[in-house]
């Protein structure tokens, strides 16, 4: 496994087997609160991962024992002028959109607190695996703002408009079991096993065609919110990028020869 540091607070681990990379939030002294520097580093790491054709799945993890990420660094913001906050905005947006726009499947491994911008980083992933210590929520209206890292758009796509409205307007925190019942997380695992289970899922995903995975993700994301006819056109365009690829030829050959495919990735 190789490691690459992006600034002081973000680490990327590339696992030697399985084409899986971890995007690690590593600001333990602040429970991974997203400062300007940390946001810039998350965006930089996402750019590097998106350009790495060897990476098929990204897992978003945390080094803190009691938190995935507690959201925006309010201590830093307490010293901001309005002009400072305005200057910070594109930097913080870059972190959330960086995760959201990764071209490969993404899995969040959540334990402890995932609040505000922390939960929005998880929501930007395709699948959320949480352990039973997880506490999630979007409490921004309780400090005078709104979810600004995608929460008002991503949460209703997961749980519906009315449920999202109740959660955002009330600013309430949701513990793990209820979070799974409401669809705020996708898999609930035993305490301390979120990273292990997320990596295992990522390994199963990464065994599949890298061309197929990227195309499927593109179809899923671009088709959201479209009517059925338009969505099927998005799907057809994504299908065409796979149908005449080397991966498709190898996949069919491997199936007929009863062997594991050796994906060319093109």
mmCIF file of C-alpha atoms in Angstrom:
data_model
loop_
_atom_site.group_PDB
_atom_site.id
_atom_site.type_symbol
_atom_site.label_atom_id
_atom_site.label_comp_id
_atom_site.label_asym_id
_atom_site.label_seq_id
_atom_site.Cartn_x
_atom_site.Cartn_y
_atom_site.Cartn_z
ATOM 1 C CA UNK A 1 0.000 0.000 0.000
ATOM 2 C CA UNK A 2 1.321 3.437 -0.941
ATOM 3 C CA UNK A 3 0.466 6.691 0.787
ATOM 4 C CA UNK A 4 0.415 10.264 -0.451
ATOM 5 C CA UNK A 5 -0.206 13.303 1.711
ATOM 6 C CA UNK A 6 -2.267 16.251 0.471
ATOM 7 C CA UNK A 7 -1.485 19.074 2.851
ATOM 8 C CA UNK A 8 -1.526 18.399 6.563
ATOM 9 C CA UNK A 9 -4.998 16.953 6.918
ATOM 10 C CA UNK A 10 -5.716 14.629 3.970
ATOM 11 C CA UNK A 11 -4.106 11.313 3.122
ATOM 12 C CA UNK A 12 -4.589 9.091 0.082
ATOM 13 C CA UNK A 13 -3.856 5.390 0.442
ATOM 14 C CA UNK A 14 -3.627 3.317 -2.716
ATOM 15 C CA UNK A 15 -4.113 -0.360 -1.952
ATOM 16 C CA UNK A 16 -1.818 -2.598 -3.962
ATOM 17 C CA UNK A 17 -4.525 -5.178 -4.585
ATOM 18 C CA UNK A 18 -7.918 -4.464 -6.056
ATOM 19 C CA UNK A 19 -7.579 -0.946 -7.506
ATOM 20 C CA UNK A 20 -9.071 0.652 -4.380
ATOM 21 C CA UNK A 21 -7.974 4.025 -2.980
ATOM 22 C CA UNK A 22 -8.809 5.559 0.382
ATOM 23 C CA UNK A 23 -9.388 9.268 0.760
ATOM 24 C CA UNK A 24 -8.601 9.709 4.453
ATOM 25 C CA UNK A 25 -9.757 12.661 6.551
ATOM 26 C CA UNK A 26 -6.894 13.147 8.992
ATOM 27 C CA UNK A 27 -7.397 16.162 11.238
ATOM 28 C CA UNK A 28 -7.916 14.354 14.535
ATOM 29 C CA UNK A 29 -7.329 17.320 16.839
ATOM 30 C CA UNK A 30 -10.410 19.016 15.362
ATOM 31 C CA UNK A 31 -12.554 15.898 14.755
ATOM 32 C CA UNK A 32 -11.959 16.493 11.039
ATOM 33 C CA UNK A 33 -13.669 19.880 11.026
ATOM 34 C CA UNK A 34 -13.369 21.241 7.495
ATOM 35 C CA UNK A 35 -11.085 24.262 7.502
ATOM 36 C CA UNK A 36 -10.076 26.225 4.425
ATOM 37 C CA UNK A 37 -6.821 24.293 4.211
ATOM 38 C CA UNK A 38 -8.516 20.941 4.636
ATOM 39 C CA UNK A 39 -11.124 21.759 1.978
ATOM 40 C CA UNK A 40 -8.388 22.708 -0.457
ATOM 41 C CA UNK A 41 -6.605 19.423 0.252
ATOM 42 C CA UNK A 42 -9.749 17.328 -0.241
ATOM 43 C CA UNK A 43 -10.295 18.977 -3.620
ATOM 44 C CA UNK A 44 -6.671 18.375 -4.625
ATOM 45 C CA UNK A 45 -6.819 14.727 -3.601
ATOM 46 C CA UNK A 46 -10.043 14.234 -5.570
ATOM 47 C CA UNK A 47 -8.488 15.754 -8.660
ATOM 48 C CA UNK A 48 -5.537 13.362 -8.416
ATOM 49 C CA UNK A 49 -7.776 10.343 -7.834
ATOM 50 C CA UNK A 50 -10.078 11.256 -10.696
ATOM 51 C CA UNK A 51 -7.135 11.332 -13.080
ATOM 52 C CA UNK A 52 -5.697 8.005 -11.892
ATOM 53 C CA UNK A 53 -6.963 5.375 -14.321
ATOM 54 C CA UNK A 54 -5.745 2.593 -12.038
ATOM 55 C CA UNK A 55 -8.279 3.576 -9.364
ATOM 56 C CA UNK A 56 -11.673 1.907 -9.739
ATOM 57 C CA UNK A 57 -13.248 2.718 -6.353
ATOM 58 C CA UNK A 58 -12.610 5.396 -3.718
ATOM 59 C CA UNK A 59 -13.433 4.852 -0.038
ATOM 60 C CA UNK A 60 -13.803 7.951 2.151
ATOM 61 C CA UNK A 61 -12.570 7.232 5.682
ATOM 62 C CA UNK A 62 -11.546 8.992 8.902
ATOM 63 C CA UNK A 63 -8.663 8.557 11.335
ATOM 64 C CA UNK A 64 -10.619 9.948 14.298
ATOM 65 C CA UNK A 65 -11.991 7.331 16.694
ATOM 66 C CA UNK A 66 -15.198 9.208 17.541
ATOM 67 C CA UNK A 67 -15.992 11.153 14.392
ATOM 68 C CA UNK A 68 -16.133 10.857 10.659
ATOM 69 C CA UNK A 69 -16.321 14.645 10.271
ATOM 70 C CA UNK A 70 -18.110 17.275 12.359
ATOM 71 C CA UNK A 71 -18.585 19.711 9.482
ATOM 72 C CA UNK A 72 -17.324 23.231 8.948
ATOM 73 C CA UNK A 73 -14.596 24.598 11.191
ATOM 74 C CA UNK A 74 -16.699 27.105 13.140
ATOM 75 C CA UNK A 75 -13.725 28.197 15.236
ATOM 76 C CA UNK A 76 -12.005 29.352 12.065
ATOM 77 C CA UNK A 77 -15.174 30.995 10.795
ATOM 78 C CA UNK A 78 -15.696 32.849 14.060
ATOM 79 C CA UNK A 79 -12.812 35.116 13.092
ATOM 80 C CA UNK A 80 -14.019 35.662 9.510
ATOM 81 C CA UNK A 81 -15.278 38.907 8.092
ATOM 82 C CA UNK A 82 -17.998 38.726 5.459
ATOM 83 C CA UNK A 83 -15.293 39.141 2.839
ATOM 84 C CA UNK A 84 -13.322 36.220 4.313
ATOM 85 C CA UNK A 85 -16.385 33.993 4.192
ATOM 86 C CA UNK A 86 -17.071 34.967 0.604
ATOM 87 C CA UNK A 87 -13.484 34.168 -0.374
ATOM 88 C CA UNK A 88 -13.671 30.794 1.354
ATOM 89 C CA UNK A 89 -16.868 29.726 -0.404
ATOM 90 C CA UNK A 90 -15.382 28.456 -3.701
ATOM 91 C CA UNK A 91 -12.682 26.612 -1.759
ATOM 92 C CA UNK A 92 -15.170 24.725 0.397
ATOM 93 C CA UNK A 93 -17.448 24.046 -2.560
ATOM 94 C CA UNK A 94 -14.457 22.548 -4.320
ATOM 95 C CA UNK A 95 -14.115 19.900 -1.614
ATOM 96 C CA UNK A 96 -17.736 18.746 -1.782
ATOM 97 C CA UNK A 97 -17.985 18.849 -5.564
ATOM 98 C CA UNK A 98 -14.603 17.120 -5.755
ATOM 99 C CA UNK A 99 -16.023 14.078 -3.962
ATOM 100 C CA UNK A 100 -19.349 14.287 -5.784
ATOM 101 C CA UNK A 101 -17.744 14.433 -9.222
ATOM 102 C CA UNK A 102 -15.282 11.591 -8.803
ATOM 103 C CA UNK A 103 -15.819 9.489 -11.957
ATOM 104 C CA UNK A 104 -15.555 6.153 -10.123
ATOM 105 C CA UNK A 105 -17.841 4.592 -7.495
ATOM 106 C CA UNK A 106 -17.376 6.021 -4.005
ATOM 107 C CA UNK A 107 -18.114 4.514 -0.585
ATOM 108 C CA UNK A 108 -18.184 6.466 2.689
ATOM 109 C CA UNK A 109 -17.167 4.649 5.891
ATOM 110 C CA UNK A 110 -18.928 6.504 8.713
ATOM 111 C CA UNK A 111 -18.555 6.149 12.460
ATOM 112 C CA UNK A 112 -19.300 8.583 15.239
ATOM 113 C CA UNK A 113 -20.351 12.084 14.304
ATOM 114 C CA UNK A 114 -21.047 12.937 10.664
ATOM 115 C CA UNK A 115 -22.698 16.315 10.960
ATOM 116 C CA UNK A 116 -23.277 19.251 8.624
ATOM 117 C CA UNK A 117 -20.529 19.337 6.044
ATOM 118 C CA UNK A 118 -19.290 16.007 7.362
ATOM 119 C CA UNK A 119 -22.559 14.319 6.476
ATOM 120 C CA UNK A 120 -22.559 16.162 3.157
ATOM 121 C CA UNK A 121 -19.196 14.584 2.290
ATOM 122 C CA UNK A 122 -20.793 11.196 2.951
ATOM 123 C CA UNK A 123 -23.901 12.132 0.951
ATOM 124 C CA UNK A 124 -21.629 12.997 -1.985
ATOM 125 C CA UNK A 125 -20.611 9.328 -2.094
ATOM 126 C CA UNK A 126 -22.575 6.640 -3.920
ATOM 127 C CA UNK A 127 -22.911 4.312 -0.913
ATOM 128 C CA UNK A 128 -22.688 5.022 2.829
ATOM 129 C CA UNK A 129 -21.574 2.261 5.200
ATOM 130 C CA UNK A 130 -22.036 3.212 8.864
ATOM 131 C CA UNK A 131 -21.344 1.477 12.132
ATOM 132 C CA UNK A 132 -23.664 1.590 15.138
ATOM 133 C CA UNK A 133 -21.852 4.545 16.706
ATOM 134 C CA UNK A 134 -22.804 6.803 13.790
ATOM 135 C CA UNK A 135 -24.751 10.009 14.423
ATOM 136 C CA UNK A 136 -25.688 11.956 11.305
ATOM 137 C CA UNK A 137 -27.526 15.177 10.567
ATOM 138 C CA UNK A 138 -27.613 18.561 8.883
ATOM 139 C CA UNK A 139 -27.845 21.077 11.760
ATOM 140 C CA UNK A 140 -26.857 24.193 9.794
ATOM 141 C CA UNK A 141 -30.064 26.168 10.400
ATOM 142 C CA UNK A 142 -29.290 26.006 14.132
ATOM 143 C CA UNK A 143 -26.224 28.208 13.531
ATOM 144 C CA UNK A 144 -27.860 30.563 11.058
ATOM 145 C CA UNK A 145 -26.972 29.086 7.662
ATOM 146 C CA UNK A 146 -28.218 26.265 5.454
ATOM 147 C CA UNK A 147 -26.530 23.067 4.280
ATOM 148 C CA UNK A 148 -24.151 24.454 1.673
ATOM 149 C CA UNK A 149 -22.165 21.397 0.656
ATOM 150 C CA UNK A 150 -24.936 19.806 -1.375
ATOM 151 C CA UNK A 151 -27.196 18.752 1.474
ATOM 152 C CA UNK A 152 -30.398 20.454 0.303
ATOM 153 C CA UNK A 153 -30.034 18.692 -3.053
ATOM 154 C CA UNK A 154 -28.536 15.320 -2.136
ATOM 155 C CA UNK A 155 -30.654 14.480 0.902
ATOM 156 C CA UNK A 156 -34.061 14.714 -0.859
ATOM 157 C CA UNK A 157 -32.689 12.523 -3.637
ATOM 158 C CA UNK A 158 -32.042 9.888 -0.975
ATOM 159 C CA UNK A 159 -35.089 10.152 1.272
ATOM 160 C CA UNK A 160 -37.658 12.304 -0.529
ATOM 161 C CA UNK A 161 -38.519 15.979 -0.217
ATOM 162 C CA UNK A 162 -40.724 15.831 2.894
ATOM 163 C CA UNK A 163 -38.334 13.703 4.930
ATOM 164 C CA UNK A 164 -35.390 15.886 3.917
ATOM 165 C CA UNK A 165 -37.328 19.006 4.869
ATOM 166 C CA UNK A 166 -38.130 17.639 8.325
ATOM 167 C CA UNK A 167 -34.494 16.712 8.953
ATOM 168 C CA UNK A 168 -33.049 19.995 7.684
ATOM 169 C CA UNK A 169 -35.640 22.270 9.303
ATOM 170 C CA UNK A 170 -35.441 20.528 12.691
ATOM 171 C CA UNK A 171 -31.601 20.341 12.600
ATOM 172 C CA UNK A 172 -31.891 17.114 14.547
ATOM 173 C CA UNK A 173 -29.229 14.462 14.917
ATOM 174 C CA UNK A 174 -30.129 10.921 13.880
ATOM 175 C CA UNK A 175 -28.537 7.879 15.453
ATOM 176 C CA UNK A 176 -27.403 4.869 13.449
ATOM 177 C CA UNK A 177 -30.405 2.544 13.618
ATOM 178 C CA UNK A 178 -32.907 5.242 12.691
ATOM 179 C CA UNK A 179 -30.523 6.553 10.028
ATOM 180 C CA UNK A 180 -30.580 3.133 8.364
ATOM 181 C CA UNK A 181 -34.371 2.925 8.652
ATOM 182 C CA UNK A 182 -34.760 6.349 7.012
ATOM 183 C CA UNK A 183 -32.251 5.611 4.244
ATOM 184 C CA UNK A 184 -29.728 8.172 5.443
ATOM 185 C CA UNK A 185 -27.122 5.404 5.334
ATOM 186 C CA UNK A 186 -27.158 2.264 3.223
ATOM 187 C CA UNK A 187 -25.474 -0.405 5.319
ATOM 188 C CA UNK A 188 -25.310 -0.684 9.098
ATOM 189 C CA UNK A 189 -22.440 -2.720 10.549
ATOM 190 C CA UNK A 190 -21.087 -3.516 13.972
ATOM 191 C CA UNK A 191 -19.080 -0.984 15.978
ATOM 192 C CA UNK A 192 -15.661 -0.292 14.520
ATOM 193 C CA UNK A 193 -16.233 -2.240 11.313
ATOM 194 C CA UNK A 194 -17.275 0.605 9.003
ATOM 195 C CA UNK A 195 -13.880 0.946 7.310
ATOM 196 C CA UNK A 196 -13.357 -2.802 7.018
ATOM 197 C CA UNK A 197 -16.799 -3.396 5.523
ATOM 198 C CA UNK A 198 -16.528 -0.383 3.208
ATOM 199 C CA UNK A 199 -13.191 -1.608 1.893
ATOM 200 C CA UNK A 200 -14.614 -5.098 1.408
ATOM 201 C CA UNK A 201 -17.509 -3.667 -0.592
ATOM 202 C CA UNK A 202 -15.080 -1.553 -2.600
ATOM 203 C CA UNK A 203 -13.050 -4.653 -3.398
ATOM 204 C CA UNK A 204 -16.128 -6.430 -4.739
ATOM 205 C CA UNK A 205 -17.021 -3.408 -6.858
ATOM 206 C CA UNK A 206 -13.470 -2.995 -8.159
ATOM 207 C CA UNK A 207 -13.430 -6.559 -9.483
ATOM 208 C CA UNK A 208 -15.768 -5.392 -12.244
ATOM 209 C CA UNK A 209 -14.993 -3.603 -15.499
ATOM 210 C CA UNK A 210 -13.474 -0.147 -14.928
ATOM 211 C CA UNK A 211 -15.054 1.057 -18.174
ATOM 212 C CA UNK A 212 -18.402 -0.328 -17.059
ATOM 213 C CA UNK A 213 -18.154 1.190 -13.588
ATOM 214 C CA UNK A 214 -17.388 4.686 -14.856
ATOM 215 C CA UNK A 215 -20.127 4.498 -17.475
ATOM 216 C CA UNK A 216 -22.701 3.162 -15.009
ATOM 217 C CA UNK A 217 -21.891 5.929 -12.538
ATOM 218 C CA UNK A 218 -22.189 8.544 -15.277
ATOM 219 C CA UNK A 219 -25.598 7.193 -16.314
ATOM 220 C CA UNK A 220 -26.842 7.068 -12.724
ATOM 221 C CA UNK A 221 -25.740 10.614 -11.939
ATOM 222 C CA UNK A 222 -26.709 12.304 -15.218
ATOM 223 C CA UNK A 223 -30.081 10.558 -15.324
ATOM 224 C CA UNK A 224 -31.222 11.858 -11.922
ATOM 225 C CA UNK A 225 -34.091 14.286 -12.244
ATOM 226 C CA UNK A 226 -34.701 13.645 -15.931
ATOM 227 C CA UNK A 227 -37.917 12.260 -17.324
ATOM 228 C CA UNK A 228 -37.787 8.603 -18.354
ATOM 229 C CA UNK A 229 -37.312 9.235 -22.066
ATOM 230 C CA UNK A 230 -34.376 11.608 -21.469
ATOM 231 C CA UNK A 231 -32.905 9.283 -18.868
ATOM 232 C CA UNK A 232 -32.954 6.386 -21.309
ATOM 233 C CA UNK A 233 -31.019 8.511 -23.799
ATOM 234 C CA UNK A 234 -28.394 9.139 -21.115
ATOM 235 C CA UNK A 235 -28.267 5.401 -20.492
ATOM 236 C CA UNK A 236 -27.912 4.637 -24.203
ATOM 237 C CA UNK A 237 -24.993 7.050 -24.547
ATOM 238 C CA UNK A 238 -23.266 5.426 -21.567
ATOM 239 C CA UNK A 239 -23.960 1.954 -22.980
ATOM 240 C CA UNK A 240 -22.297 2.904 -26.253
ATOM 241 C CA UNK A 241 -19.089 3.814 -24.431
ATOM 242 C CA UNK A 242 -18.944 0.273 -23.056
ATOM 243 C CA UNK A 243 -20.341 -1.775 -25.954
ATOM 244 C CA UNK A 244 -17.343 -1.253 -28.232
ATOM 245 C CA UNK A 245 -14.673 -1.235 -25.535
ATOM 246 C CA UNK A 246 -11.895 -3.677 -24.822
ATOM 247 C CA UNK A 247 -13.521 -4.398 -21.472
ATOM 248 C CA UNK A 248 -16.701 -5.585 -23.157
ATOM 249 C CA UNK A 249 -14.746 -7.926 -25.448
ATOM 250 C CA UNK A 250 -12.735 -9.290 -22.520
ATOM 251 C CA UNK A 251 -15.818 -9.704 -20.341
ATOM 252 C CA UNK A 252 -17.644 -11.781 -22.950
ATOM 253 C CA UNK A 253 -14.543 -13.849 -23.675
ATOM 254 C CA UNK A 254 -13.891 -14.510 -20.002
ATOM 255 C CA UNK A 255 -17.500 -15.573 -19.445
ATOM 256 C CA UNK A 256 -17.376 -18.059 -22.299
ATOM 257 C CA UNK A 257 -13.952 -19.362 -21.271
ATOM 258 C CA UNK A 258 -15.056 -19.669 -17.634
ATOM 259 C CA UNK A 259 -12.205 -17.594 -16.245
ATOM 260 C CA UNK A 260 -11.743 -14.349 -14.368
ATOM 261 C CA UNK A 261 -11.553 -11.356 -16.700
ATOM 262 C CA UNK A 262 -8.329 -9.387 -17.107
ATOM 263 C CA UNK A 263 -9.774 -5.956 -17.749
ATOM 264 C CA UNK A 264 -7.813 -3.768 -20.171
ATOM 265 C CA UNK A 265 -9.644 -0.737 -18.772
ATOM 266 C CA UNK A 266 -10.372 0.782 -22.153
#
